[in-house]
């Protein structure tokens, strides 16, 4: 999803020569296995990029994280290590590592400043993924300190947009709800059940806005080691469900299930650091949900 947004942004910029600061080197999963250290290092040594954006990851929602913690930790550690160490070995001087807001403690102050990192226990339902992302950002920080390379990290809040994973079990909350309410409307179901009490609050960022933030950070001569990327606004999961129901056109009942896990009570990022660098999210949530739902419908037609 993030990689696709970056490709689209650079393609748009290439149409205006004044904005065309980057060209992209890409590889599909079939062309490059990021779990393969030798293959990753060989690819980087051959391509010699000026900069690397680490957007690849094994991701999923609460159920996927809770069901496969060993895979989430192991897979994401391998991706981070192979790309960060491989970039250094290939002489790449610039690298941007993308993490997640789940790196912060479960009960971090709200909104969450970057200084909250490692200040308390993590949320158990996504601890494995968070530890892998913390390891990656610390690897960037220490390579920068020891070797003088400009390796730095950005921690996006919950992302959504075209190219998302709409799996009925393993996807994140927005794509899962889009699919669930869409199927409920098609089947004329009287009720849709959402996990948890519906009272926990979440922040959501459109992936196109993140792509713009990534390119801005890569153009900074001395970026922070770690910077949050978000909207600075949140809403409850029940409010999100009602918003998605309206976008999809579902008019039935929405029922919370408090017996199901719902994660951290609130996870709102302090985005003052990246706003001071000249970036701000531009996509209103309802507008972003409408374009994402259309992308979902287009994908359903293709499949």
Tab-separated table of C-alpha atoms in Angstrom:
chain	number	residue	atom	x	y	z
A	1	UNK	CA	0.000	0.000	0.000
A	2	UNK	CA	2.733	2.503	0.964
A	3	UNK	CA	4.966	1.480	-1.919
A	4	UNK	CA	2.124	1.960	-4.380
A	5	UNK	CA	1.412	5.435	-3.011
A	6	UNK	CA	5.072	6.397	-3.358
A	7	UNK	CA	5.146	5.186	-6.965
A	8	UNK	CA	2.014	7.174	-7.812
A	9	UNK	CA	3.388	10.321	-6.165
A	10	UNK	CA	6.728	10.173	-7.987
A	11	UNK	CA	4.931	9.490	-11.286
A	12	UNK	CA	2.774	12.570	-10.742
A	13	UNK	CA	5.823	14.647	-9.908
A	14	UNK	CA	7.646	13.412	-13.016
A	15	UNK	CA	4.958	15.053	-15.129
A	16	UNK	CA	6.080	18.402	-13.706
A	17	UNK	CA	9.838	18.716	-14.099
A	18	UNK	CA	10.023	21.360	-11.373
A	19	UNK	CA	8.793	18.797	-8.805
A	20	UNK	CA	10.676	15.754	-10.115
A	21	UNK	CA	13.360	15.321	-7.450
A	22	UNK	CA	13.266	11.512	-7.345
A	23	UNK	CA	13.061	8.516	-9.638
A	24	UNK	CA	12.199	5.097	-8.224
A	25	UNK	CA	13.897	1.715	-8.269
A	26	UNK	CA	11.315	-0.961	-7.534
A	27	UNK	CA	11.177	-4.753	-7.324
A	28	UNK	CA	8.263	-7.135	-6.904
A	29	UNK	CA	8.257	-9.932	-4.337
A	30	UNK	CA	8.958	-12.356	-7.176
A	31	UNK	CA	12.012	-10.316	-8.230
A	32	UNK	CA	13.456	-9.809	-4.734
A	33	UNK	CA	12.917	-11.822	-1.559
A	34	UNK	CA	13.660	-9.433	1.326
A	35	UNK	CA	13.967	-12.419	3.681
A	36	UNK	CA	17.033	-13.485	1.675
A	37	UNK	CA	20.016	-11.542	3.023
A	38	UNK	CA	22.370	-12.387	0.153
A	39	UNK	CA	19.791	-11.545	-2.516
A	40	UNK	CA	18.909	-8.251	-0.808
A	41	UNK	CA	22.543	-7.196	-0.492
A	42	UNK	CA	23.215	-8.183	-4.105
A	43	UNK	CA	20.249	-6.146	-5.354
A	44	UNK	CA	21.347	-3.054	-3.411
A	45	UNK	CA	24.961	-3.403	-4.539
A	46	UNK	CA	23.838	-3.720	-8.161
A	47	UNK	CA	21.311	-0.857	-8.140
A	48	UNK	CA	23.316	1.571	-5.933
A	49	UNK	CA	20.339	3.764	-4.950
A	50	UNK	CA	20.852	7.234	-3.508
A	51	UNK	CA	18.247	6.486	-0.851
A	52	UNK	CA	16.191	3.558	0.431
A	53	UNK	CA	12.681	3.712	1.909
A	54	UNK	CA	11.899	0.655	4.037
A	55	UNK	CA	8.141	0.351	3.513
A	56	UNK	CA	7.995	-3.449	3.419
A	57	UNK	CA	6.568	-5.272	6.426
A	58	UNK	CA	4.401	-8.157	7.532
A	59	UNK	CA	1.312	-6.413	8.891
A	60	UNK	CA	-2.169	-7.240	10.153
A	61	UNK	CA	-4.898	-6.326	12.597
A	62	UNK	CA	-5.408	-7.313	16.238
A	63	UNK	CA	-6.383	-10.917	15.486
A	64	UNK	CA	-3.451	-11.520	13.125
A	65	UNK	CA	-0.955	-9.977	15.562
A	66	UNK	CA	-2.303	-11.998	18.470
A	67	UNK	CA	-2.400	-15.256	16.484
A	68	UNK	CA	1.043	-15.098	14.849
A	69	UNK	CA	3.387	-13.126	17.150
A	70	UNK	CA	6.466	-15.228	16.343
A	71	UNK	CA	5.983	-14.683	12.607
A	72	UNK	CA	5.392	-10.945	13.045
A	73	UNK	CA	8.552	-10.530	15.118
A	74	UNK	CA	10.781	-12.798	13.042
A	75	UNK	CA	9.634	-11.595	9.614
A	76	UNK	CA	9.890	-7.897	10.401
A	77	UNK	CA	13.264	-8.271	12.096
A	78	UNK	CA	14.623	-9.987	8.981
A	79	UNK	CA	13.276	-7.331	6.625
A	80	UNK	CA	14.691	-4.482	8.725
A	81	UNK	CA	18.097	-6.066	9.235
A	82	UNK	CA	18.559	-7.151	5.621
A	83	UNK	CA	17.642	-3.738	4.218
A	84	UNK	CA	19.397	-1.533	6.771
A	85	UNK	CA	22.604	-3.549	6.991
A	86	UNK	CA	22.504	-4.301	3.255
A	87	UNK	CA	22.144	-0.594	2.438
A	88	UNK	CA	25.161	0.222	4.574
A	89	UNK	CA	27.245	-2.497	2.924
A	90	UNK	CA	26.212	-1.170	-0.503
A	91	UNK	CA	27.298	2.358	0.366
A	92	UNK	CA	23.781	3.833	0.500
A	93	UNK	CA	24.059	7.093	2.413
A	94	UNK	CA	20.355	7.749	3.006
A	95	UNK	CA	17.636	5.475	4.392
A	96	UNK	CA	14.148	6.127	5.754
A	97	UNK	CA	12.669	3.363	7.909
A	98	UNK	CA	8.886	3.289	8.336
A	99	UNK	CA	7.534	1.959	11.601
A	100	UNK	CA	4.216	2.244	13.380
A	101	UNK	CA	2.636	4.143	16.241
A	102	UNK	CA	2.329	0.831	18.102
A	103	UNK	CA	6.000	1.245	19.133
A	104	UNK	CA	4.841	3.485	21.975
A	105	UNK	CA	3.758	2.278	25.423
A	106	UNK	CA	0.156	1.223	25.916
A	107	UNK	CA	-0.450	4.011	28.434
A	108	UNK	CA	1.693	6.721	26.830
A	109	UNK	CA	0.674	10.365	27.335
A	110	UNK	CA	-1.783	11.705	24.751
A	111	UNK	CA	-0.953	12.970	22.222
A	112	UNK	CA	2.145	10.752	22.124
A	113	UNK	CA	5.495	12.562	21.726
A	114	UNK	CA	8.499	10.809	20.224
A	115	UNK	CA	10.167	10.986	23.652
A	116	UNK	CA	7.669	8.372	24.939
A	117	UNK	CA	9.575	5.588	23.192
A	118	UNK	CA	10.668	2.831	25.631
A	119	UNK	CA	9.095	4.630	28.593
A	120	UNK	CA	6.648	1.858	29.507
A	121	UNK	CA	5.118	-1.554	28.637
A	122	UNK	CA	3.747	-2.133	25.135
A	123	UNK	CA	0.201	-3.140	24.206
A	124	UNK	CA	0.278	-6.984	24.429
A	125	UNK	CA	-1.837	-7.594	21.301
A	126	UNK	CA	0.806	-6.102	18.982
A	127	UNK	CA	3.942	-6.375	21.129
A	128	UNK	CA	5.799	-8.620	18.669
A	129	UNK	CA	5.320	-6.236	15.720
A	130	UNK	CA	6.211	-3.244	17.899
A	131	UNK	CA	9.462	-4.830	19.106
A	132	UNK	CA	10.537	-5.505	15.520
A	133	UNK	CA	9.841	-1.895	14.547
A	134	UNK	CA	11.670	-0.563	17.620
A	135	UNK	CA	14.659	-2.713	16.675
A	136	UNK	CA	14.614	-1.288	13.151
A	137	UNK	CA	14.473	2.330	14.214
A	138	UNK	CA	17.211	1.774	16.797
A	139	UNK	CA	19.356	0.080	14.151
A	140	UNK	CA	18.985	3.214	11.994
A	141	UNK	CA	19.823	5.454	14.950
A	142	UNK	CA	22.955	3.475	15.834
A	143	UNK	CA	24.193	3.145	12.232
A	144	UNK	CA	23.825	6.913	11.948
A	145	UNK	CA	25.722	7.444	15.195
A	146	UNK	CA	28.503	4.956	14.470
A	147	UNK	CA	28.957	5.289	10.713
A	148	UNK	CA	27.738	8.818	9.934
A	149	UNK	CA	25.081	7.675	7.440
A	150	UNK	CA	21.754	9.521	7.357
A	151	UNK	CA	19.499	6.655	8.397
A	152	UNK	CA	16.344	7.863	10.124
A	153	UNK	CA	12.787	6.753	10.899
A	154	UNK	CA	9.184	7.864	10.560
A	155	UNK	CA	6.379	6.424	12.668
A	156	UNK	CA	3.038	6.697	10.847
A	157	UNK	CA	-0.260	6.381	12.642
A	158	UNK	CA	-2.851	3.867	11.366
A	159	UNK	CA	-2.797	3.947	7.567
A	160	UNK	CA	-5.537	3.354	5.020
A	161	UNK	CA	-6.081	3.894	1.314
A	162	UNK	CA	-5.841	2.229	-2.111
A	163	UNK	CA	-3.917	-1.025	-2.153
A	164	UNK	CA	-4.903	-2.072	1.362
A	165	UNK	CA	-5.479	-5.658	2.486
A	166	UNK	CA	-9.196	-6.427	2.773
A	167	UNK	CA	-8.838	-9.936	4.194
A	168	UNK	CA	-11.916	-10.743	6.349
A	169	UNK	CA	-9.779	-11.931	9.300
A	170	UNK	CA	-6.232	-10.541	9.080
A	171	UNK	CA	-6.750	-6.960	7.875
A	172	UNK	CA	-6.645	-3.665	9.793
A	173	UNK	CA	-9.733	-1.957	11.132
A	174	UNK	CA	-10.675	0.318	8.194
A	175	UNK	CA	-10.376	-2.254	5.387
A	176	UNK	CA	-12.020	-4.876	7.610
A	177	UNK	CA	-14.979	-2.578	8.306
A	178	UNK	CA	-15.286	-1.477	4.683
A	179	UNK	CA	-15.599	-5.089	3.623
A	180	UNK	CA	-17.890	-6.071	6.501
A	181	UNK	CA	-20.342	-3.196	5.968
A	182	UNK	CA	-20.238	-3.670	2.198
A	183	UNK	CA	-21.130	-7.355	2.529
A	184	UNK	CA	-23.781	-6.553	5.160
A	185	UNK	CA	-25.441	-4.079	2.785
A	186	UNK	CA	-25.315	-6.567	-0.066
A	187	UNK	CA	-26.843	-9.297	2.126
A	188	UNK	CA	-29.350	-6.909	3.724
A	189	UNK	CA	-28.152	-7.836	7.232
A	190	UNK	CA	-29.951	-6.128	10.093
A	191	UNK	CA	-26.849	-5.921	12.312
A	192	UNK	CA	-23.047	-5.611	12.108
A	193	UNK	CA	-20.971	-6.488	15.172
A	194	UNK	CA	-17.713	-4.629	15.813
A	195	UNK	CA	-14.975	-5.773	18.165
A	196	UNK	CA	-14.638	-4.204	21.619
A	197	UNK	CA	-16.687	-1.553	23.333
A	198	UNK	CA	-16.301	0.912	20.477
A	199	UNK	CA	-14.959	3.536	22.877
A	200	UNK	CA	-11.218	3.226	22.155
A	201	UNK	CA	-9.919	6.052	20.010
A	202	UNK	CA	-7.734	5.870	16.916
A	203	UNK	CA	-6.067	8.243	14.477
A	204	UNK	CA	-6.023	7.472	10.741
A	205	UNK	CA	-3.787	8.794	7.954
A	206	UNK	CA	-4.373	8.446	4.232
A	207	UNK	CA	-1.459	6.673	2.568
A	208	UNK	CA	-1.088	9.423	-0.064
A	209	UNK	CA	-0.355	11.904	2.733
A	210	UNK	CA	2.296	9.579	4.138
A	211	UNK	CA	3.969	9.357	0.723
A	212	UNK	CA	4.296	13.145	0.652
A	213	UNK	CA	5.769	13.099	4.161
A	214	UNK	CA	8.353	10.493	3.127
A	215	UNK	CA	9.670	12.549	0.220
A	216	UNK	CA	9.769	15.689	2.360
A	217	UNK	CA	11.830	13.896	5.024
A	218	UNK	CA	14.267	12.587	2.420
A	219	UNK	CA	14.916	16.139	1.270
A	220	UNK	CA	15.903	17.372	4.746
A	221	UNK	CA	19.658	17.682	5.293
A	222	UNK	CA	19.522	16.774	8.977
A	223	UNK	CA	16.207	15.041	9.752
A	224	UNK	CA	15.325	13.853	13.273
A	225	UNK	CA	16.209	10.260	14.124
A	226	UNK	CA	12.514	9.661	14.770
A	227	UNK	CA	9.457	11.622	13.725
A	228	UNK	CA	5.727	10.898	14.092
A	229	UNK	CA	3.483	11.159	11.021
A	230	UNK	CA	-0.244	11.597	11.613
A	231	UNK	CA	-3.205	13.941	11.433
A	232	UNK	CA	-3.266	15.045	15.077
A	233	UNK	CA	-6.974	14.076	15.261
A	234	UNK	CA	-8.721	10.891	16.383
A	235	UNK	CA	-12.185	9.396	16.827
A	236	UNK	CA	-13.740	6.432	18.594
A	237	UNK	CA	-14.049	3.072	16.851
A	238	UNK	CA	-17.837	3.349	17.092
A	239	UNK	CA	-17.695	6.772	15.415
A	240	UNK	CA	-15.466	5.269	12.723
A	241	UNK	CA	-17.939	2.424	12.200
A	242	UNK	CA	-20.811	4.889	11.824
A	243	UNK	CA	-18.782	6.930	9.342
A	244	UNK	CA	-17.915	3.855	7.270
A	245	UNK	CA	-21.515	2.645	7.363
A	246	UNK	CA	-22.556	5.986	5.910
A	247	UNK	CA	-19.901	5.851	3.184
A	248	UNK	CA	-20.911	2.309	2.213
A	249	UNK	CA	-24.627	2.984	2.495
A	250	UNK	CA	-25.397	0.501	5.263
A	251	UNK	CA	-28.416	1.500	7.362
A	252	UNK	CA	-28.621	-1.367	9.849
A	253	UNK	CA	-27.659	-1.633	13.510
A	254	UNK	CA	-24.045	-1.415	14.718
A	255	UNK	CA	-23.414	-3.481	17.864
A	256	UNK	CA	-20.150	-3.445	19.868
A	257	UNK	CA	-18.937	-6.769	21.313
A	258	UNK	CA	-17.081	-5.981	24.570
A	259	UNK	CA	-15.899	-9.603	24.886
A	260	UNK	CA	-13.503	-9.056	21.963
A	261	UNK	CA	-10.066	-7.366	22.336
A	262	UNK	CA	-9.718	-3.746	21.297
A	263	UNK	CA	-6.111	-2.817	22.147
A	264	UNK	CA	-4.730	0.440	23.519
A	265	UNK	CA	-7.386	2.832	24.928
A	266	UNK	CA	-6.099	5.739	22.854
A	267	UNK	CA	-3.276	6.214	20.354
A	268	UNK	CA	-3.030	9.800	19.137
A	269	UNK	CA	0.331	11.041	17.897
A	270	UNK	CA	1.962	14.367	18.681
A	271	UNK	CA	2.768	15.603	15.166
A	272	UNK	CA	4.298	18.957	16.100
A	273	UNK	CA	7.793	17.799	15.090
A	274	UNK	CA	6.930	16.975	11.480
A	275	UNK	CA	4.630	19.986	11.168
A	276	UNK	CA	7.612	22.154	12.135
A	277	UNK	CA	9.443	20.611	9.167
A	278	UNK	CA	6.737	21.886	6.808
A	279	UNK	CA	4.348	18.921	6.393
A	280	UNK	CA	0.694	18.522	7.341
A	281	UNK	CA	-1.901	15.887	6.454
A	282	UNK	CA	-4.303	17.087	3.769
A	283	UNK	CA	-6.946	14.357	3.326
A	284	UNK	CA	-10.102	14.611	5.493
A	285	UNK	CA	-11.104	11.194	6.848
A	286	UNK	CA	-14.544	10.984	5.214
A	287	UNK	CA	-13.117	11.989	1.837
A	288	UNK	CA	-10.336	9.433	2.198
A	289	UNK	CA	-12.805	6.715	3.167
A	290	UNK	CA	-14.908	7.409	0.068
A	291	UNK	CA	-11.939	7.102	-2.311
A	292	UNK	CA	-10.729	4.010	-0.464
A	293	UNK	CA	-14.153	2.381	-0.718
A	294	UNK	CA	-14.154	3.077	-4.452
A	295	UNK	CA	-10.710	1.475	-4.705
A	296	UNK	CA	-12.100	-1.548	-2.833
A	297	UNK	CA	-15.019	-1.800	-5.261
A	298	UNK	CA	-12.653	-1.563	-8.224
A	299	UNK	CA	-10.523	-4.350	-6.753
A	300	UNK	CA	-13.600	-6.526	-6.207
A	301	UNK	CA	-14.512	-6.121	-9.891
A	302	UNK	CA	-11.002	-7.191	-10.963
A	303	UNK	CA	-11.153	-10.297	-8.797
